[in-house]
């Protein structure tokens, strides 16, 4: 026997179910051990740093496949991918946690995936970055730092947070050009010798680097600020570090709280 439900009741039932599903989606998962007493005093995950990577693959199509499936090390993703022609692809919502950073830290931030936006750049790791690609990156950074209130200084490379594992975006990446557009750190006047007793390892830590493995950290520092290889600090490195730590607001922000 088939029961007939009046149209008006069907409409009300569908509307009630829609409201219920919307409420669950808005509030997120609930703990069955607790009584649900909702509060309006919350917001979405708030990233405080942007991490730049290169894909080290042959094409943007190959990278789109990798970032949506898995590679030899498991599943990876990023929020954005930039093509060589400057086209911007978004793969993960800004409010969600993409799997791009892995193990590492930047300053007080130890779960970098949870506190960051990841941007993959289509580059094989050996070639210069096209102007159109960097122009597009600057546009994207301007949008993200403004809309998500990320400090413009907090733009780092994958190698900065994981110097023992990663080298991207590599020594060819144009950090000075990014800084001239208002993003990231760069020494204002790297010509002054530091004062007596200046400790370069404390300076590296003040910027955000881990110094657990000093040689790898120096390599990452050289890639970013000198565009070269090398694992030993020299006199020019000390001048750069002195200039960087004289710059206001270099300490990496911790995840925001109310």
mmCIF file of C-alpha atoms in Angstrom:
data_model
loop_
_atom_site.group_PDB
_atom_site.id
_atom_site.type_symbol
_atom_site.label_atom_id
_atom_site.label_comp_id
_atom_site.label_asym_id
_atom_site.label_seq_id
_atom_site.Cartn_x
_atom_site.Cartn_y
_atom_site.Cartn_z
ATOM 1 C CA UNK A 1 0.000 0.000 0.000
ATOM 2 C CA UNK A 2 1.414 3.406 -1.009
ATOM 3 C CA UNK A 3 0.884 6.356 1.283
ATOM 4 C CA UNK A 4 0.217 9.694 -0.310
ATOM 5 C CA UNK A 5 1.931 12.716 1.245
ATOM 6 C CA UNK A 6 0.245 16.050 0.554
ATOM 7 C CA UNK A 7 2.427 18.402 -1.575
ATOM 8 C CA UNK A 8 2.514 21.081 1.145
ATOM 9 C CA UNK A 9 3.902 18.604 3.673
ATOM 10 C CA UNK A 10 6.514 17.394 1.193
ATOM 11 C CA UNK A 11 7.681 20.968 0.645
ATOM 12 C CA UNK A 12 7.904 21.605 4.398
ATOM 13 C CA UNK A 13 9.796 18.356 4.953
ATOM 14 C CA UNK A 14 12.321 19.165 2.209
ATOM 15 C CA UNK A 15 12.763 22.687 3.593
ATOM 16 C CA UNK A 16 13.349 21.375 7.124
ATOM 17 C CA UNK A 17 15.901 18.840 5.897
ATOM 18 C CA UNK A 18 17.698 21.540 3.896
ATOM 19 C CA UNK A 19 17.938 23.790 6.961
ATOM 20 C CA UNK A 20 19.202 20.874 9.084
ATOM 21 C CA UNK A 21 21.886 19.930 6.559
ATOM 22 C CA UNK A 22 22.948 23.556 6.209
ATOM 23 C CA UNK A 23 23.238 23.881 9.996
ATOM 24 C CA UNK A 24 25.423 20.752 10.189
ATOM 25 C CA UNK A 25 27.629 21.962 7.364
ATOM 26 C CA UNK A 26 27.999 25.351 9.040
ATOM 27 C CA UNK A 27 28.782 24.027 12.483
ATOM 28 C CA UNK A 28 30.969 21.099 11.477
ATOM 29 C CA UNK A 29 31.158 17.708 13.201
ATOM 30 C CA UNK A 30 29.672 17.464 16.708
ATOM 31 C CA UNK A 31 30.934 15.398 19.621
ATOM 32 C CA UNK A 32 28.274 12.832 20.635
ATOM 33 C CA UNK A 33 29.557 12.988 24.231
ATOM 34 C CA UNK A 34 28.483 16.627 24.583
ATOM 35 C CA UNK A 35 25.225 18.541 24.508
ATOM 36 C CA UNK A 36 25.174 20.858 21.506
ATOM 37 C CA UNK A 37 24.737 24.470 22.657
ATOM 38 C CA UNK A 38 25.807 26.504 19.620
ATOM 39 C CA UNK A 39 27.710 29.780 19.778
ATOM 40 C CA UNK A 40 28.084 32.334 16.996
ATOM 41 C CA UNK A 41 31.548 33.309 18.269
ATOM 42 C CA UNK A 42 33.818 31.487 15.812
ATOM 43 C CA UNK A 43 35.326 31.789 12.358
ATOM 44 C CA UNK A 44 37.205 29.712 9.791
ATOM 45 C CA UNK A 45 40.815 28.560 9.938
ATOM 46 C CA UNK A 46 43.053 31.627 9.588
ATOM 47 C CA UNK A 47 46.359 31.091 7.745
ATOM 48 C CA UNK A 48 49.245 33.362 8.752
ATOM 49 C CA UNK A 49 51.949 32.403 6.235
ATOM 50 C CA UNK A 50 52.163 31.627 2.502
ATOM 51 C CA UNK A 51 54.529 28.883 1.310
ATOM 52 C CA UNK A 52 55.921 28.882 -2.250
ATOM 53 C CA UNK A 53 56.948 25.636 -3.985
ATOM 54 C CA UNK A 54 58.061 24.563 -7.410
ATOM 55 C CA UNK A 55 56.478 21.458 -8.898
ATOM 56 C CA UNK A 56 59.657 19.878 -10.345
ATOM 57 C CA UNK A 57 57.487 18.312 -13.046
ATOM 58 C CA UNK A 58 57.187 18.624 -16.809
ATOM 59 C CA UNK A 59 53.849 20.389 -17.251
ATOM 60 C CA UNK A 60 50.978 22.036 -15.451
ATOM 61 C CA UNK A 61 48.741 19.161 -16.556
ATOM 62 C CA UNK A 62 51.033 16.636 -14.885
ATOM 63 C CA UNK A 63 51.078 18.724 -11.697
ATOM 64 C CA UNK A 64 47.298 19.079 -11.659
ATOM 65 C CA UNK A 65 47.052 15.296 -11.797
ATOM 66 C CA UNK A 66 49.622 14.822 -9.008
ATOM 67 C CA UNK A 67 47.998 17.401 -6.745
ATOM 68 C CA UNK A 68 44.608 15.747 -7.133
ATOM 69 C CA UNK A 69 45.710 12.112 -6.814
ATOM 70 C CA UNK A 70 48.998 10.934 -5.304
ATOM 71 C CA UNK A 71 52.694 10.701 -6.035
ATOM 72 C CA UNK A 72 55.308 8.138 -4.983
ATOM 73 C CA UNK A 73 55.262 9.493 -1.433
ATOM 74 C CA UNK A 74 51.486 9.572 -1.012
ATOM 75 C CA UNK A 75 48.786 12.170 -1.472
ATOM 76 C CA UNK A 76 49.782 15.829 -1.796
ATOM 77 C CA UNK A 77 47.921 19.011 -2.616
ATOM 78 C CA UNK A 78 48.181 22.774 -2.536
ATOM 79 C CA UNK A 79 45.698 25.614 -2.497
ATOM 80 C CA UNK A 80 46.935 27.064 -5.788
ATOM 81 C CA UNK A 81 48.989 26.137 -8.844
ATOM 82 C CA UNK A 82 50.505 28.749 -11.177
ATOM 83 C CA UNK A 83 51.113 27.875 -14.818
ATOM 84 C CA UNK A 84 54.060 29.210 -16.809
ATOM 85 C CA UNK A 85 51.626 31.431 -18.714
ATOM 86 C CA UNK A 86 50.378 32.972 -15.457
ATOM 87 C CA UNK A 87 47.103 31.064 -15.271
ATOM 88 C CA UNK A 88 45.991 30.483 -11.676
ATOM 89 C CA UNK A 89 44.381 27.195 -10.666
ATOM 90 C CA UNK A 90 42.760 26.682 -7.249
ATOM 91 C CA UNK A 91 42.602 23.127 -5.911
ATOM 92 C CA UNK A 92 41.731 23.567 -2.204
ATOM 93 C CA UNK A 93 39.621 26.221 -0.469
ATOM 94 C CA UNK A 94 41.561 28.897 1.431
ATOM 95 C CA UNK A 95 39.668 27.830 4.555
ATOM 96 C CA UNK A 96 40.818 24.202 4.303
ATOM 97 C CA UNK A 97 44.107 22.485 5.162
ATOM 98 C CA UNK A 98 46.028 21.474 2.037
ATOM 99 C CA UNK A 99 48.818 18.893 2.220
ATOM 100 C CA UNK A 100 51.790 20.794 0.839
ATOM 101 C CA UNK A 101 54.322 21.610 3.581
ATOM 102 C CA UNK A 102 54.967 18.330 5.371
ATOM 103 C CA UNK A 103 57.293 18.118 8.349
ATOM 104 C CA UNK A 104 59.103 21.284 9.333
ATOM 105 C CA UNK A 105 58.599 24.560 11.110
ATOM 106 C CA UNK A 106 58.805 28.306 10.689
ATOM 107 C CA UNK A 107 59.423 30.220 13.882
ATOM 108 C CA UNK A 108 56.832 29.129 16.424
ATOM 109 C CA UNK A 109 54.689 27.433 13.752
ATOM 110 C CA UNK A 110 55.175 23.664 13.869
ATOM 111 C CA UNK A 111 52.060 22.509 11.961
ATOM 112 C CA UNK A 112 52.705 24.586 8.868
ATOM 113 C CA UNK A 113 49.937 22.978 6.810
ATOM 114 C CA UNK A 114 47.394 24.150 9.360
ATOM 115 C CA UNK A 115 48.647 27.741 9.384
ATOM 116 C CA UNK A 116 49.450 28.343 5.740
ATOM 117 C CA UNK A 117 48.383 28.761 2.142
ATOM 118 C CA UNK A 118 50.394 26.629 -0.286
ATOM 119 C CA UNK A 119 51.205 27.834 -3.813
ATOM 120 C CA UNK A 120 52.806 25.439 -6.292
ATOM 121 C CA UNK A 121 54.612 27.040 -9.243
ATOM 122 C CA UNK A 122 54.967 25.109 -12.508
ATOM 123 C CA UNK A 123 58.762 24.881 -12.805
ATOM 124 C CA UNK A 124 61.157 21.993 -13.371
ATOM 125 C CA UNK A 125 63.637 23.225 -10.761
ATOM 126 C CA UNK A 126 66.264 24.125 -13.392
ATOM 127 C CA UNK A 127 64.642 26.870 -15.469
ATOM 128 C CA UNK A 128 64.051 30.600 -14.848
ATOM 129 C CA UNK A 129 60.552 31.642 -13.830
ATOM 130 C CA UNK A 130 58.743 33.458 -16.689
ATOM 131 C CA UNK A 131 57.739 37.091 -16.139
ATOM 132 C CA UNK A 132 54.060 36.276 -16.728
ATOM 133 C CA UNK A 133 54.192 33.679 -13.973
ATOM 134 C CA UNK A 134 55.750 36.027 -11.409
ATOM 135 C CA UNK A 135 53.372 38.846 -12.404
ATOM 136 C CA UNK A 136 50.470 36.495 -11.741
ATOM 137 C CA UNK A 137 51.994 35.373 -8.437
ATOM 138 C CA UNK A 138 52.218 38.997 -7.292
ATOM 139 C CA UNK A 139 48.548 39.522 -8.133
ATOM 140 C CA UNK A 140 47.628 36.383 -6.179
ATOM 141 C CA UNK A 141 49.766 37.388 -3.187
ATOM 142 C CA UNK A 142 48.162 40.817 -3.144
ATOM 143 C CA UNK A 143 44.724 39.192 -3.046
ATOM 144 C CA UNK A 144 45.597 36.632 -0.355
ATOM 145 C CA UNK A 145 47.437 38.969 2.001
ATOM 146 C CA UNK A 146 44.651 41.549 1.766
ATOM 147 C CA UNK A 147 41.661 39.249 1.938
ATOM 148 C CA UNK A 148 43.039 36.786 4.512
ATOM 149 C CA UNK A 149 44.994 39.420 6.486
ATOM 150 C CA UNK A 150 48.282 37.554 6.133
ATOM 151 C CA UNK A 151 51.294 39.804 6.879
ATOM 152 C CA UNK A 152 53.008 40.554 3.525
ATOM 153 C CA UNK A 153 56.382 39.719 5.105
ATOM 154 C CA UNK A 154 55.242 36.155 5.772
ATOM 155 C CA UNK A 155 55.931 34.741 2.311
ATOM 156 C CA UNK A 156 58.429 31.873 2.544
ATOM 157 C CA UNK A 157 59.803 29.019 0.474
ATOM 158 C CA UNK A 158 59.368 25.312 1.147
ATOM 159 C CA UNK A 159 63.112 25.104 1.830
ATOM 160 C CA UNK A 160 62.818 27.815 4.498
ATOM 161 C CA UNK A 161 60.552 25.664 6.663
ATOM 162 C CA UNK A 162 62.112 22.293 5.779
ATOM 163 C CA UNK A 163 65.785 22.938 4.946
ATOM 164 C CA UNK A 164 66.844 19.334 5.591
ATOM 165 C CA UNK A 165 64.299 17.942 3.099
ATOM 166 C CA UNK A 166 63.506 20.542 0.460
ATOM 167 C CA UNK A 167 65.226 23.025 -1.857
ATOM 168 C CA UNK A 168 62.238 24.598 -3.640
ATOM 169 C CA UNK A 169 61.545 27.159 -4.957
ATOM 170 C CA UNK A 170 65.324 27.093 -5.480
ATOM 171 C CA UNK A 171 68.127 29.606 -6.104
ATOM 172 C CA UNK A 172 66.608 30.853 -9.375
ATOM 173 C CA UNK A 173 63.439 32.154 -7.723
ATOM 174 C CA UNK A 174 63.285 35.999 -7.881
ATOM 175 C CA UNK A 175 62.761 36.889 -4.205
ATOM 176 C CA UNK A 176 64.051 40.448 -4.739
ATOM 177 C CA UNK A 177 61.367 41.071 -7.364
ATOM 178 C CA UNK A 178 58.700 39.844 -4.958
ATOM 179 C CA UNK A 179 60.031 42.136 -2.237
ATOM 180 C CA UNK A 180 60.023 45.119 -4.613
ATOM 181 C CA UNK A 181 56.307 44.389 -5.112
ATOM 182 C CA UNK A 182 55.779 44.418 -1.336
ATOM 183 C CA UNK A 183 56.104 40.747 -0.335
ATOM 184 C CA UNK A 184 58.586 38.751 1.718
ATOM 185 C CA UNK A 185 61.801 39.781 3.431
ATOM 186 C CA UNK A 186 64.842 41.341 1.819
ATOM 187 C CA UNK A 187 67.809 43.191 3.364
ATOM 188 C CA UNK A 188 67.437 46.955 2.997
ATOM 189 C CA UNK A 189 71.150 47.790 3.269
ATOM 190 C CA UNK A 190 73.432 44.725 3.395
ATOM 191 C CA UNK A 191 76.645 46.795 3.449
ATOM 192 C CA UNK A 192 77.055 47.471 7.163
ATOM 193 C CA UNK A 193 79.184 45.094 9.189
ATOM 194 C CA UNK A 194 77.357 43.732 12.241
ATOM 195 C CA UNK A 195 78.485 44.853 15.709
ATOM 196 C CA UNK A 196 80.905 42.846 17.799
ATOM 197 C CA UNK A 197 79.249 39.802 19.348
ATOM 198 C CA UNK A 198 76.612 39.511 16.601
ATOM 199 C CA UNK A 199 75.322 35.919 16.590
ATOM 200 C CA UNK A 200 74.232 34.807 13.092
ATOM 201 C CA UNK A 201 72.488 31.683 14.419
ATOM 202 C CA UNK A 202 70.265 33.728 16.708
ATOM 203 C CA UNK A 203 69.583 36.024 13.757
ATOM 204 C CA UNK A 204 68.509 33.075 11.605
ATOM 205 C CA UNK A 205 66.195 31.911 14.389
ATOM 206 C CA UNK A 206 64.759 35.429 14.748
ATOM 207 C CA UNK A 207 63.840 35.398 11.067
ATOM 208 C CA UNK A 208 62.142 32.008 11.452
ATOM 209 C CA UNK A 209 64.699 29.378 10.461
ATOM 210 C CA UNK A 210 65.380 26.229 12.431
ATOM 211 C CA UNK A 211 69.078 25.787 13.141
ATOM 212 C CA UNK A 212 68.895 22.107 14.096
ATOM 213 C CA UNK A 213 70.936 21.331 10.985
ATOM 214 C CA UNK A 214 73.108 24.377 10.394
ATOM 215 C CA UNK A 215 74.529 23.364 7.015
ATOM 216 C CA UNK A 216 71.084 22.773 5.480
ATOM 217 C CA UNK A 217 69.754 25.998 6.980
ATOM 218 C CA UNK A 218 72.629 27.980 5.468
ATOM 219 C CA UNK A 219 71.932 26.348 2.086
ATOM 220 C CA UNK A 220 68.277 27.426 2.287
ATOM 221 C CA UNK A 221 69.336 30.931 3.361
ATOM 222 C CA UNK A 222 71.786 31.151 0.441
ATOM 223 C CA UNK A 223 69.128 30.047 -2.043
ATOM 224 C CA UNK A 224 66.755 32.731 -0.855
ATOM 225 C CA UNK A 225 68.958 35.729 -0.173
ATOM 226 C CA UNK A 226 71.963 35.184 -2.429
ATOM 227 C CA UNK A 227 70.761 32.892 -5.246
ATOM 228 C CA UNK A 228 73.695 30.545 -4.762
ATOM 229 C CA UNK A 229 74.803 27.267 -3.228
ATOM 230 C CA UNK A 230 76.940 26.832 -0.119
ATOM 231 C CA UNK A 231 76.644 25.608 3.449
ATOM 232 C CA UNK A 232 79.067 27.953 5.255
ATOM 233 C CA UNK A 233 78.337 31.501 6.413
ATOM 234 C CA UNK A 234 80.651 34.239 5.180
ATOM 235 C CA UNK A 235 81.059 37.953 5.943
ATOM 236 C CA UNK A 236 78.362 38.991 3.451
ATOM 237 C CA UNK A 237 75.900 36.562 5.016
ATOM 238 C CA UNK A 238 76.473 38.257 8.371
ATOM 239 C CA UNK A 239 75.834 41.677 6.818
ATOM 240 C CA UNK A 240 72.591 40.393 5.282
ATOM 241 C CA UNK A 241 71.464 38.802 8.540
ATOM 242 C CA UNK A 242 72.261 41.995 10.440
ATOM 243 C CA UNK A 243 70.207 44.013 7.931
ATOM 244 C CA UNK A 244 67.311 41.555 8.064
ATOM 245 C CA UNK A 245 67.124 41.523 11.853
ATOM 246 C CA UNK A 246 67.185 45.320 11.948
ATOM 247 C CA UNK A 247 64.005 45.232 9.860
ATOM 248 C CA UNK A 248 60.839 45.603 11.934
ATOM 249 C CA UNK A 249 58.321 42.800 12.147
ATOM 250 C CA UNK A 250 60.462 39.875 11.000
ATOM 251 C CA UNK A 251 59.267 37.461 13.680
ATOM 252 C CA UNK A 252 56.889 34.870 12.166
ATOM 253 C CA UNK A 253 53.381 35.247 13.471
ATOM 254 C CA UNK A 254 51.745 32.486 15.469
ATOM 255 C CA UNK A 255 48.227 31.417 14.460
ATOM 256 C CA UNK A 256 45.772 34.134 15.392
ATOM 257 C CA UNK A 257 43.491 33.815 18.410
ATOM 258 C CA UNK A 258 40.450 35.883 19.357
#
